[in-house]
């Protein structure tokens, strides 16, 4: 009994930890895509952020400097994305692929050259990372069955960036539905011509959206390398950017459902790690790959309209050209 | 007005030669900056790369071996592109296609290679085609976005192969996730054996007969796209779906078939990698070739000749980059990936930046001919 | 200015609200506006008429800041202004209702009204203010709209009101309307005119683009005529009439082509019975169309754009399935159960020149000879087995270009580098040279220069005389009347009348286009377009 409770608590805690980068990255995607700029490049921006954070933290010893560097690096790539897709009306998907490819190569090359550890950055110690915050009374209530551990290890005990991600969801929802910027953001993703004729600059609006995307991707990357992890490894995002995109699709481009998607994916990930080689009742040992691919299969089925239907913002993927 | 937005009257030679050259130049500049940033001399690095790629028989052999795989995946991306589809799934299609080829090689132990080859080609193409066809079907008939679906299929392919090579296909008693080695009779002849047959002796080199298959595919794709009814229909669907419907072309089946052909081409990577070189099914044997196919196709401007040429270029970059990283510890072989990304950026996403600039530059000529045409 | 009698009241000599001086604009080789000068009195309705491509929309887009003029000045209320973007125009009190509405369909009406005029960084306060202000405007102009409904769920008439409200909410004193009646039914037109009238009564200035002369006569105080980018005439509406305006628009007496009756028509080649099309929302867009086209006749289809003509062409060419009725062509019965796709339609001897030439009849980046094959790619004469014989296609294209006077005569030139008229001749040639029995042709001369128009008309008549059946859809009434042997008139998806060419008058066709059929004619209904009385 107690074992089961412990198991559940640790599963939940691990779900929260695994969901954090997905939440940050999919909210990042939310801004860009709701503004009509498809972003396949979340992966690359996150990866670059992860490298910049770890490298900076290793050199300066400050996680805050690491976070700032991650955001700056990711913003730079966001600007490249904006320059190609907004200013030059390039193909948004191709631009995203280019960013992912450049990021994959560049982080590996620079990590290898600067630290000479075969594409890794040095391991970071506690002072160079964002560590779990101890909540008041966590020790005191630890003895309370289930809830005590839940309070100490799931609600509390997480690092700062986790709480940032948790706050980012209502904040995004508020921005999108309660502010002028949000109204315009949603409008420009549906009908940029309506925004243009209303006297609002389409490029500037889209640039701002893309920059927010860069900012959040930077935080997501920093989380991977200097909060959850203790250093950068080659390709350490390992598809999380694409998974975040899938969660955004699953959430039909809305903040809270997207959060639910992220939690679902994170839970399957956490479960998968715990079921490795475990024989389940009735079915026996299930190949972990089956659990691992659930998010991908779900996304495919959803996009194909077999499970509900997810319709993207109408102008997503199209460059805005004044036409006559 | 709208009539001139799509047609800037850029001369053909500029589109086919000058633009790719500019893109390559930009990529070289960016990678030089990267090399400078890590404190090395770009010129000597470049010289070393060139020497490593084409300066020796061994280097050349590796270059051509990499190019072989890239021709397959580059053609795969290009043919989908002509149908208006962005196939990011070359990686997964190559992976699953290799499974087909590998299974045939495992099953046909003892058969001579020249009887195995046609079956292995068919199986590789078929497996790859299925992996491309499903996203194609979902796009054409269910409205899914092909880009997302093919990305998901890359992950599915990867999970499938990890499962198979970690369990059902793993060599008995081994820890490494690989199949057992194919029977030697099924190996594709490498250049070494061909050379030996002609009386030359060379060291073990990866280049093998599948280069000829790749060139054959390039010729076939060229014929298909520009000289058959189906190719015409496919290009029409890709350029203007409304016009295709008007012309009585079934866009849906065209899309599905285009993706099947695209997947089949990517699926042939296994012939080179597995039947040609590794001689067993290994984890991640396709090693990014599917993704590099995107850069190859963009740089080759969707034309098989261009694709063969840019495959050679990227093959040389792969080989030169590997040599470079042996010589210079500080330079990771992943430098090639940076170059690849910059090429995608400049020749794909920033196409609209270079083109108008080039048109302005070449204006006297272009404008005069346009004026003549309008009369 | 509180009079409510709207029609033909001379504009009070008052100040100029807007003055355009020497506006010049080129798009590449196209000279869209040639030194246009125009003055509009405050508190008046000013009409701007001209044919397609005369430069009306470009001129208004310049006034609204959507484009920049290459040369010229704009004065608003007597002061020179620079309008670089719509924002500047809005600030100057200029609003525009575009022909294609600039609404976010996923948004509510209120959200659309507020977009760009939110009244603060947070929406909360703005929403309250917007509601109050919009309700005031609604009352003042009887512009009822459901504020919390999603725009996608509203019909076009209401959507247009939303657009007008949007402009008023931004404080527009000058309102530009681009072809406002193109998508409206006659009762909706009356409604619109009532609103415009109320706006004028309140002292607002209205600039209305149209090519419907009846509307000009019905609602405007003054009118300017644009032809090929230049203002060719300006009138007080009371001093002119439709004939004079038409003459100014086309630059010569309208209706110059003398209708040349053909030989008596032969057997029916195309029989349409009870044909209906429903759109995805279940609205009946084509209502039980029944008619025949016989060998050796041209049947014209007249109607305001968007009243079912496009759907009719699409159904007959096999591009859109139909849900009720029957089409009989060349020995084949087409029904909803046994539909016909465009390829089969071609095999049945149906050729189709679509209305939207640039969008679907050609693939612009292809060389001309490839477009000369489009739709006929199955022609065995152009292939050797699986291989298309491009040499043969190019040779055939060269002949076609000669025959149809397509210039320049370069089969391998990119199609987009040909002018609109030459592209149209290429398409017409492609569709007519294979000797079809039935030709469906939509807007054959849209965007085509005058010389080419006469050429195309002659070829259509020649085809008729060769014993073919032609169904002609055109927005140009003159064209319909000049070419047709019989005329079908459509309104709201239904065929409201069928006239022999000899009996057709503009007035009669106009009434049928407005949906006023014989049984209603004896009543007291006035002409719908002018029926604000």
PDB file of N, CA and C in Angstrom, chain C residues 15-95:
ATOM      1  N   UNK C  15     -17.954  72.418 -48.538  1.00  0.00           N
ATOM      2  CA  UNK C  15     -16.509  72.214 -48.623  1.00  0.00           C
ATOM      3  C   UNK C  15     -16.188  70.837 -49.204  1.00  0.00           C
ATOM      4  N   UNK C  16     -14.964  70.699 -49.688  1.00  0.00           N
ATOM      5  CA  UNK C  16     -14.524  69.400 -50.174  1.00  0.00           C
ATOM      6  C   UNK C  16     -14.063  68.545 -48.986  1.00  0.00           C
ATOM      7  N   UNK C  17     -14.558  67.343 -48.925  1.00  0.00           N
ATOM      8  CA  UNK C  17     -14.101  66.436 -47.866  1.00  0.00           C
ATOM      9  C   UNK C  17     -12.772  65.818 -48.261  1.00  0.00           C
ATOM     10  N   UNK C  18     -12.705  65.405 -49.505  1.00  0.00           N
ATOM     11  CA  UNK C  18     -11.497  64.734 -49.993  1.00  0.00           C
ATOM     12  C   UNK C  18     -11.157  65.292 -51.362  1.00  0.00           C
ATOM     13  N   UNK C  19      -9.885  65.583 -51.565  1.00  0.00           N
ATOM     14  CA  UNK C  19      -9.426  65.988 -52.905  1.00  0.00           C
ATOM     15  C   UNK C  19      -8.209  65.167 -53.277  1.00  0.00           C
ATOM     16  N   UNK C  20      -8.304  64.515 -54.403  1.00  0.00           N
ATOM     17  CA  UNK C  20      -7.152  63.770 -54.930  1.00  0.00           C
ATOM     18  C   UNK C  20      -6.616  64.563 -56.106  1.00  0.00           C
ATOM     19  N   UNK C  21      -5.330  64.824 -56.106  1.00  0.00           N
ATOM     20  CA  UNK C  21      -4.757  65.669 -57.152  1.00  0.00           C
ATOM     21  C   UNK C  21      -3.610  64.927 -57.841  1.00  0.00           C
ATOM     22  N   UNK C  22      -3.823  64.626 -59.103  1.00  0.00           N
ATOM     23  CA  UNK C  22      -2.743  64.061 -59.917  1.00  0.00           C
ATOM     24  C   UNK C  22      -2.177  62.748 -59.394  1.00  0.00           C
ATOM     25  N   UNK C  23      -3.047  61.878 -58.913  1.00  0.00           N
ATOM     26  CA  UNK C  23      -2.584  60.600 -58.366  1.00  0.00           C
ATOM     27  C   UNK C  23      -2.119  59.676 -59.489  1.00  0.00           C
ATOM     28  N   UNK C  24      -0.905  59.192 -59.359  1.00  0.00           N
ATOM     29  CA  UNK C  24      -0.320  58.331 -60.378  1.00  0.00           C
ATOM     30  C   UNK C  24       0.243  57.079 -59.718  1.00  0.00           C
ATOM     31  N   UNK C  25      -0.052  55.921 -60.273  1.00  0.00           N
ATOM     32  CA  UNK C  25       0.422  54.667 -59.662  1.00  0.00           C
ATOM     33  C   UNK C  25       0.674  53.611 -60.726  1.00  0.00           C
ATOM     34  N   UNK C  26       1.859  53.012 -60.624  1.00  0.00           N
ATOM     35  CA  UNK C  26       2.178  51.907 -61.524  1.00  0.00           C
ATOM     36  C   UNK C  26       2.441  50.647 -60.719  1.00  0.00           C
ATOM     37  N   UNK C  27       2.017  49.510 -61.238  1.00  0.00           N
ATOM     38  CA  UNK C  27       2.443  48.212 -60.707  1.00  0.00           C
ATOM     39  C   UNK C  27       3.269  47.563 -61.802  1.00  0.00           C
ATOM     40  N   UNK C  28       4.575  47.659 -61.687  1.00  0.00           N
ATOM     41  CA  UNK C  28       5.406  47.117 -62.757  1.00  0.00           C
ATOM     42  C   UNK C  28       5.005  47.781 -64.060  1.00  0.00           C
ATOM     43  N   UNK C  29       4.689  46.987 -65.061  1.00  0.00           N
ATOM     44  CA  UNK C  29       4.360  47.573 -66.367  1.00  0.00           C
ATOM     45  C   UNK C  29       2.935  48.110 -66.437  1.00  0.00           C
ATOM     46  N   UNK C  30       2.122  47.849 -65.410  1.00  0.00           N
ATOM     47  CA  UNK C  30       0.722  48.258 -65.479  1.00  0.00           C
ATOM     48  C   UNK C  30       0.564  49.653 -64.905  1.00  0.00           C
ATOM     49  N   UNK C  31      -0.008  50.534 -65.693  1.00  0.00           N
ATOM     50  CA  UNK C  31      -0.240  51.907 -65.249  1.00  0.00           C
ATOM     51  C   UNK C  31      -1.656  51.976 -64.680  1.00  0.00           C
ATOM     52  N   UNK C  32      -1.796  51.752 -63.382  1.00  0.00           N
ATOM     53  CA  UNK C  32      -3.116  51.568 -62.790  1.00  0.00           C
ATOM     54  C   UNK C  32      -3.870  52.883 -62.638  1.00  0.00           C
ATOM     55  N   UNK C  33      -3.173  53.942 -62.255  1.00  0.00           N
ATOM     56  CA  UNK C  33      -3.799  55.266 -62.138  1.00  0.00           C
ATOM     57  C   UNK C  33      -2.955  56.284 -62.877  1.00  0.00           C
ATOM     58  N   UNK C  34      -3.619  57.031 -63.762  1.00  0.00           N
ATOM     59  CA  UNK C  34      -2.881  58.002 -64.559  1.00  0.00           C
ATOM     60  C   UNK C  34      -3.317  59.410 -64.162  1.00  0.00           C
ATOM     61  N   UNK C  35      -2.524  60.059 -63.365  1.00  0.00           N
ATOM     62  CA  UNK C  35      -2.770  61.460 -62.974  1.00  0.00           C
ATOM     63  C   UNK C  35      -4.244  61.710 -62.648  1.00  0.00           C
ATOM     64  N   UNK C  36      -4.774  60.926 -61.754  1.00  0.00           N
ATOM     65  CA  UNK C  36      -6.189  61.038 -61.438  1.00  0.00           C
ATOM     66  C   UNK C  36      -6.429  62.203 -60.488  1.00  0.00           C
ATOM     67  N   UNK C  37      -7.402  63.049 -60.834  1.00  0.00           N
ATOM     68  CA  UNK C  37      -7.823  64.107 -59.922  1.00  0.00           C
ATOM     69  C   UNK C  37      -9.314  63.968 -59.675  1.00  0.00           C
ATOM     70  N   UNK C  38      -9.682  64.152 -58.407  1.00  0.00           N
ATOM     71  CA  UNK C  38     -11.061  63.870 -58.025  1.00  0.00           C
ATOM     72  C   UNK C  38     -11.369  64.699 -56.794  1.00  0.00           C
ATOM     73  N   UNK C  39     -12.572  65.313 -56.745  1.00  0.00           N
ATOM     74  CA  UNK C  39     -12.944  66.048 -55.537  1.00  0.00           C
ATOM     75  C   UNK C  39     -14.306  65.592 -55.055  1.00  0.00           C
ATOM     76  N   UNK C  40     -14.413  65.415 -53.771  1.00  0.00           N
ATOM     77  CA  UNK C  40     -15.662  64.896 -53.220  1.00  0.00           C
ATOM     78  C   UNK C  40     -16.195  65.872 -52.173  1.00  0.00           C
ATOM     79  N   UNK C  41     -17.442  66.289 -52.328  1.00  0.00           N
ATOM     80  CA  UNK C  41     -18.065  67.223 -51.399  1.00  0.00           C
ATOM     81  C   UNK C  41     -18.374  66.528 -50.074  1.00  0.00           C
ATOM     82  N   UNK C  42     -18.150  67.242 -49.018  1.00  0.00           N
ATOM     83  CA  UNK C  42     -18.528  66.722 -47.712  1.00  0.00           C
ATOM     84  C   UNK C  42     -20.041  66.524 -47.684  1.00  0.00           C
ATOM     85  N   UNK C  43     -20.447  65.431 -47.093  1.00  0.00           N
ATOM     86  CA  UNK C  43     -21.874  65.168 -46.941  1.00  0.00           C
ATOM     87  C   UNK C  43     -22.567  64.710 -48.206  1.00  0.00           C
ATOM     88  N   UNK C  44     -21.792  64.205 -49.155  1.00  0.00           N
ATOM     89  CA  UNK C  44     -22.408  63.720 -50.389  1.00  0.00           C
ATOM     90  C   UNK C  44     -22.077  62.249 -50.589  1.00  0.00           C
ATOM     91  N   UNK C  45     -22.818  61.626 -51.485  1.00  0.00           N
ATOM     92  CA  UNK C  45     -22.452  60.280 -51.928  1.00  0.00           C
ATOM     93  C   UNK C  45     -21.897  60.411 -53.332  1.00  0.00           C
ATOM     94  N   UNK C  46     -20.669  59.986 -53.472  1.00  0.00           N
ATOM     95  CA  UNK C  46     -19.984  60.143 -54.746  1.00  0.00           C
ATOM     96  C   UNK C  46     -19.726  58.763 -55.336  1.00  0.00           C
ATOM     97  N   UNK C  47     -20.176  58.548 -56.544  1.00  0.00           N
ATOM     98  CA  UNK C  47     -19.977  57.243 -57.179  1.00  0.00           C
ATOM     99  C   UNK C  47     -18.721  57.244 -58.027  1.00  0.00           C
ATOM    100  N   UNK C  48     -18.116  56.060 -58.088  1.00  0.00           N
ATOM    101  CA  UNK C  48     -16.927  55.895 -58.918  1.00  0.00           C
ATOM    102  C   UNK C  48     -17.200  54.686 -59.787  1.00  0.00           C
ATOM    103  N   UNK C  49     -17.363  54.906 -61.075  1.00  0.00           N
ATOM    104  CA  UNK C  49     -17.683  53.767 -61.941  1.00  0.00           C
ATOM    105  C   UNK C  49     -16.573  53.523 -62.946  1.00  0.00           C
ATOM    106  N   UNK C  50     -16.566  52.337 -63.457  1.00  0.00           N
ATOM    107  CA  UNK C  50     -15.584  51.972 -64.466  1.00  0.00           C
ATOM    108  C   UNK C  50     -15.606  50.470 -64.625  1.00  0.00           C
ATOM    109  N   UNK C  51     -15.033  50.001 -65.739  1.00  0.00           N
ATOM    110  CA  UNK C  51     -15.017  48.563 -65.972  1.00  0.00           C
ATOM    111  C   UNK C  51     -13.997  47.903 -65.065  1.00  0.00           C
ATOM    112  N   UNK C  52     -13.982  46.570 -65.108  1.00  0.00           N
ATOM    113  CA  UNK C  52     -12.963  45.845 -64.364  1.00  0.00           C
ATOM    114  C   UNK C  52     -11.591  46.298 -64.810  1.00  0.00           C
ATOM    115  N   UNK C  53     -10.723  46.580 -63.859  1.00  0.00           N
ATOM    116  CA  UNK C  53      -9.367  46.962 -64.217  1.00  0.00           C
ATOM    117  C   UNK C  53      -9.223  48.423 -64.604  1.00  0.00           C
ATOM    118  N   UNK C  54     -10.263  49.228 -64.371  1.00  0.00           N
ATOM    119  CA  UNK C  54     -10.163  50.646 -64.739  1.00  0.00           C
ATOM    120  C   UNK C  54      -9.340  51.428 -63.721  1.00  0.00           C
ATOM    121  N   UNK C  55      -9.074  50.840 -62.569  1.00  0.00           N
ATOM    122  CA  UNK C  55      -8.232  51.514 -61.583  1.00  0.00           C
ATOM    123  C   UNK C  55      -8.993  52.064 -60.387  1.00  0.00           C
ATOM    124  N   UNK C  56     -10.267  51.704 -60.254  1.00  0.00           N
ATOM    125  CA  UNK C  56     -11.071  52.234 -59.153  1.00  0.00           C
ATOM    126  C   UNK C  56     -10.546  51.766 -57.803  1.00  0.00           C
ATOM    127  N   UNK C  57     -10.343  50.460 -57.695  1.00  0.00           N
ATOM    128  CA  UNK C  57      -9.940  49.913 -56.403  1.00  0.00           C
ATOM    129  C   UNK C  57      -8.549  50.388 -56.020  1.00  0.00           C
ATOM    130  N   UNK C  58      -7.669  50.504 -56.998  1.00  0.00           N
ATOM    131  CA  UNK C  58      -6.327  51.002 -56.711  1.00  0.00           C
ATOM    132  C   UNK C  58      -6.402  52.412 -56.144  1.00  0.00           C
ATOM    133  N   UNK C  59      -7.221  53.240 -56.763  1.00  0.00           N
ATOM    134  CA  UNK C  59      -7.340  54.628 -56.328  1.00  0.00           C
ATOM    135  C   UNK C  59      -7.830  54.694 -54.885  1.00  0.00           C
ATOM    136  N   UNK C  60      -8.829  53.884 -54.576  1.00  0.00           N
ATOM    137  CA  UNK C  60      -9.381  53.924 -53.225  1.00  0.00           C
ATOM    138  C   UNK C  60      -8.388  53.332 -52.220  1.00  0.00           C
ATOM    139  N   UNK C  61      -7.644  52.315 -52.670  1.00  0.00           N
ATOM    140  CA  UNK C  61      -6.642  51.738 -51.782  1.00  0.00           C
ATOM    141  C   UNK C  61      -5.541  52.749 -51.472  1.00  0.00           C
ATOM    142  N   UNK C  62      -5.280  53.636 -52.407  1.00  0.00           N
ATOM    143  CA  UNK C  62      -4.291  54.689 -52.157  1.00  0.00           C
ATOM    144  C   UNK C  62      -4.842  55.670 -51.129  1.00  0.00           C
ATOM    145  N   UNK C  63      -6.119  56.016 -51.292  1.00  0.00           N
ATOM    146  CA  UNK C  63      -6.726  56.944 -50.333  1.00  0.00           C
ATOM    147  C   UNK C  63      -6.739  56.323 -48.933  1.00  0.00           C
ATOM    148  N   UNK C  64      -6.884  54.998 -48.879  1.00  0.00           N
ATOM    149  CA  UNK C  64      -6.952  54.334 -47.577  1.00  0.00           C
ATOM    150  C   UNK C  64      -5.563  53.965 -47.043  1.00  0.00           C
ATOM    151  N   UNK C  65      -4.529  54.246 -47.832  1.00  0.00           N
ATOM    152  CA  UNK C  65      -3.177  54.004 -47.333  1.00  0.00           C
ATOM    153  C   UNK C  65      -2.690  52.592 -47.547  1.00  0.00           C
ATOM    154  N   UNK C  66      -3.457  51.803 -48.288  1.00  0.00           N
ATOM    155  CA  UNK C  66      -3.050  50.432 -48.527  1.00  0.00           C
ATOM    156  C   UNK C  66      -1.900  50.395 -49.533  1.00  0.00           C
ATOM    157  N   UNK C  67      -1.963  51.306 -50.478  1.00  0.00           N
ATOM    158  CA  UNK C  67      -0.839  51.499 -51.401  1.00  0.00           C
ATOM    159  C   UNK C  67      -0.394  52.954 -51.329  1.00  0.00           C
ATOM    160  N   UNK C  68       0.818  53.186 -51.787  1.00  0.00           N
ATOM    161  CA  UNK C  68       1.334  54.539 -51.879  1.00  0.00           C
ATOM    162  C   UNK C  68       1.278  54.982 -53.333  1.00  0.00           C
ATOM    163  N   UNK C  69       0.809  56.196 -53.556  1.00  0.00           N
ATOM    164  CA  UNK C  69       0.834  56.721 -54.917  1.00  0.00           C
ATOM    165  C   UNK C  69       2.277  57.038 -55.287  1.00  0.00           C
ATOM    166  N   UNK C  70       2.610  56.869 -56.580  1.00  0.00           N
ATOM    167  CA  UNK C  70       3.946  57.248 -57.025  1.00  0.00           C
ATOM    168  C   UNK C  70       4.061  58.771 -57.068  1.00  0.00           C
ATOM    169  N   UNK C  71       2.958  59.417 -57.468  1.00  0.00           N
ATOM    170  CA  UNK C  71       2.926  60.873 -57.513  1.00  0.00           C
ATOM    171  C   UNK C  71       1.545  61.360 -57.115  1.00  0.00           C
ATOM    172  N   UNK C  72       1.460  62.635 -56.782  1.00  0.00           N
ATOM    173  CA  UNK C  72       0.157  63.229 -56.514  1.00  0.00           C
ATOM    174  C   UNK C  72      -0.048  63.578 -55.062  1.00  0.00           C
ATOM    175  N   UNK C  73      -1.137  64.345 -54.822  1.00  0.00           N
ATOM    176  CA  UNK C  73      -1.413  64.829 -53.471  1.00  0.00           C
ATOM    177  C   UNK C  73      -2.789  64.365 -53.025  1.00  0.00           C
ATOM    178  N   UNK C  74      -2.931  64.257 -51.729  1.00  0.00           N
ATOM    179  CA  UNK C  74      -4.244  63.990 -51.149  1.00  0.00           C
ATOM    180  C   UNK C  74      -4.551  65.113 -50.173  1.00  0.00           C
ATOM    181  N   UNK C  75      -5.746  65.699 -50.295  1.00  0.00           N
ATOM    182  CA  UNK C  75      -6.183  66.721 -49.339  1.00  0.00           C
ATOM    183  C   UNK C  75      -7.426  66.215 -48.628  1.00  0.00           C
ATOM    184  N   UNK C  76      -7.413  66.329 -47.314  1.00  0.00           N
ATOM    185  CA  UNK C  76      -8.601  65.976 -46.547  1.00  0.00           C
ATOM    186  C   UNK C  76      -9.044  67.229 -45.811  1.00  0.00           C
ATOM    187  N   UNK C  77     -10.303  67.605 -45.997  1.00  0.00           N
ATOM    188  CA  UNK C  77     -10.850  68.836 -45.425  1.00  0.00           C
ATOM    189  C   UNK C  77      -9.957  70.036 -45.746  1.00  0.00           C
ATOM    190  N   UNK C  78      -9.445  70.045 -46.963  1.00  0.00           N
ATOM    191  CA  UNK C  78      -8.690  71.186 -47.442  1.00  0.00           C
ATOM    192  C   UNK C  78      -7.220  71.200 -47.092  1.00  0.00           C
ATOM    193  N   UNK C  79      -6.777  70.290 -46.236  1.00  0.00           N
ATOM    194  CA  UNK C  79      -5.370  70.295 -45.845  1.00  0.00           C
ATOM    195  C   UNK C  79      -4.643  69.126 -46.493  1.00  0.00           C
ATOM    196  N   UNK C  80      -3.444  69.359 -46.964  1.00  0.00           N
ATOM    197  CA  UNK C  80      -2.708  68.269 -47.581  1.00  0.00           C
ATOM    198  C   UNK C  80      -2.270  67.271 -46.508  1.00  0.00           C
ATOM    199  N   UNK C  81      -2.428  65.996 -46.824  1.00  0.00           N
ATOM    200  CA  UNK C  81      -2.064  64.955 -45.850  1.00  0.00           C
ATOM    201  C   UNK C  81      -1.194  63.911 -46.527  1.00  0.00           C
ATOM    202  N   UNK C  82      -0.462  63.195 -45.693  1.00  0.00           N
ATOM    203  CA  UNK C  82       0.278  62.037 -46.209  1.00  0.00           C
ATOM    204  C   UNK C  82      -0.329  60.795 -45.574  1.00  0.00           C
ATOM    205  N   UNK C  83      -0.740  59.875 -46.406  1.00  0.00           N
ATOM    206  CA  UNK C  83      -1.352  58.643 -45.893  1.00  0.00           C
ATOM    207  C   UNK C  83      -0.427  57.484 -46.273  1.00  0.00           C
ATOM    208  N   UNK C  84       0.350  57.058 -45.284  1.00  0.00           N
ATOM    209  CA  UNK C  84       1.342  56.019 -45.584  1.00  0.00           C
ATOM    210  C   UNK C  84       0.805  54.623 -45.319  1.00  0.00           C
ATOM    211  N   UNK C  85      -0.117  54.553 -44.403  1.00  0.00           N
ATOM    212  CA  UNK C  85      -0.692  53.239 -44.089  1.00  0.00           C
ATOM    213  C   UNK C  85      -2.111  53.446 -43.594  1.00  0.00           C
ATOM    214  N   UNK C  86      -2.884  52.363 -43.531  1.00  0.00           N
ATOM    215  CA  UNK C  86      -4.294  52.511 -43.123  1.00  0.00           C
ATOM    216  C   UNK C  86      -4.448  53.280 -41.818  1.00  0.00           C
ATOM    217  N   UNK C  87      -3.469  53.125 -40.917  1.00  0.00           N
ATOM    218  CA  UNK C  87      -3.535  53.831 -39.644  1.00  0.00           C
ATOM    219  C   UNK C  87      -3.713  55.341 -39.843  1.00  0.00           C
ATOM    220  N   UNK C  88      -2.950  55.890 -40.815  1.00  0.00           N
ATOM    221  CA  UNK C  88      -3.054  57.329 -41.080  1.00  0.00           C
ATOM    222  C   UNK C  88      -4.448  57.682 -41.582  1.00  0.00           C
ATOM    223  N   UNK C  89      -4.968  56.834 -42.465  1.00  0.00           N
ATOM    224  CA  UNK C  89      -6.295  57.099 -43.022  1.00  0.00           C
ATOM    225  C   UNK C  89      -7.342  57.073 -41.913  1.00  0.00           C
ATOM    226  N   UNK C  90      -7.229  56.075 -41.039  1.00  0.00           N
ATOM    227  CA  UNK C  90      -8.194  55.961 -39.943  1.00  0.00           C
ATOM    228  C   UNK C  90      -8.131  57.204 -39.062  1.00  0.00           C
ATOM    229  N   UNK C  91      -6.908  57.657 -38.804  1.00  0.00           N
ATOM    230  CA  UNK C  91      -6.743  58.844 -37.963  1.00  0.00           C
ATOM    231  C   UNK C  91      -7.359  60.077 -38.609  1.00  0.00           C
ATOM    232  N   UNK C  92      -7.398  60.099 -39.941  1.00  0.00           N
ATOM    233  CA  UNK C  92      -7.978  61.238 -40.656  1.00  0.00           C
ATOM    234  C   UNK C  92      -9.489  61.106 -40.821  1.00  0.00           C
ATOM    235  N   UNK C  93     -10.045  60.032 -40.245  1.00  0.00           N
ATOM    236  CA  UNK C  93     -11.487  59.847 -40.347  1.00  0.00           C
ATOM    237  C   UNK C  93     -11.932  59.224 -41.654  1.00  0.00           C
ATOM    238  N   UNK C  94     -11.030  58.435 -42.250  1.00  0.00           N
ATOM    239  CA  UNK C  94     -11.401  57.732 -43.480  1.00  0.00           C
ATOM    240  C   UNK C  94     -11.584  56.257 -43.150  1.00  0.00           C
ATOM    241  N   UNK C  95     -12.694  55.689 -43.522  1.00  0.00           N
ATOM    242  CA  UNK C  95     -12.942  54.266 -43.305  1.00  0.00           C
ATOM    243  C   UNK C  95     -13.220  53.593 -44.626  1.00  0.00           C
TER     244      UNK C  95
END
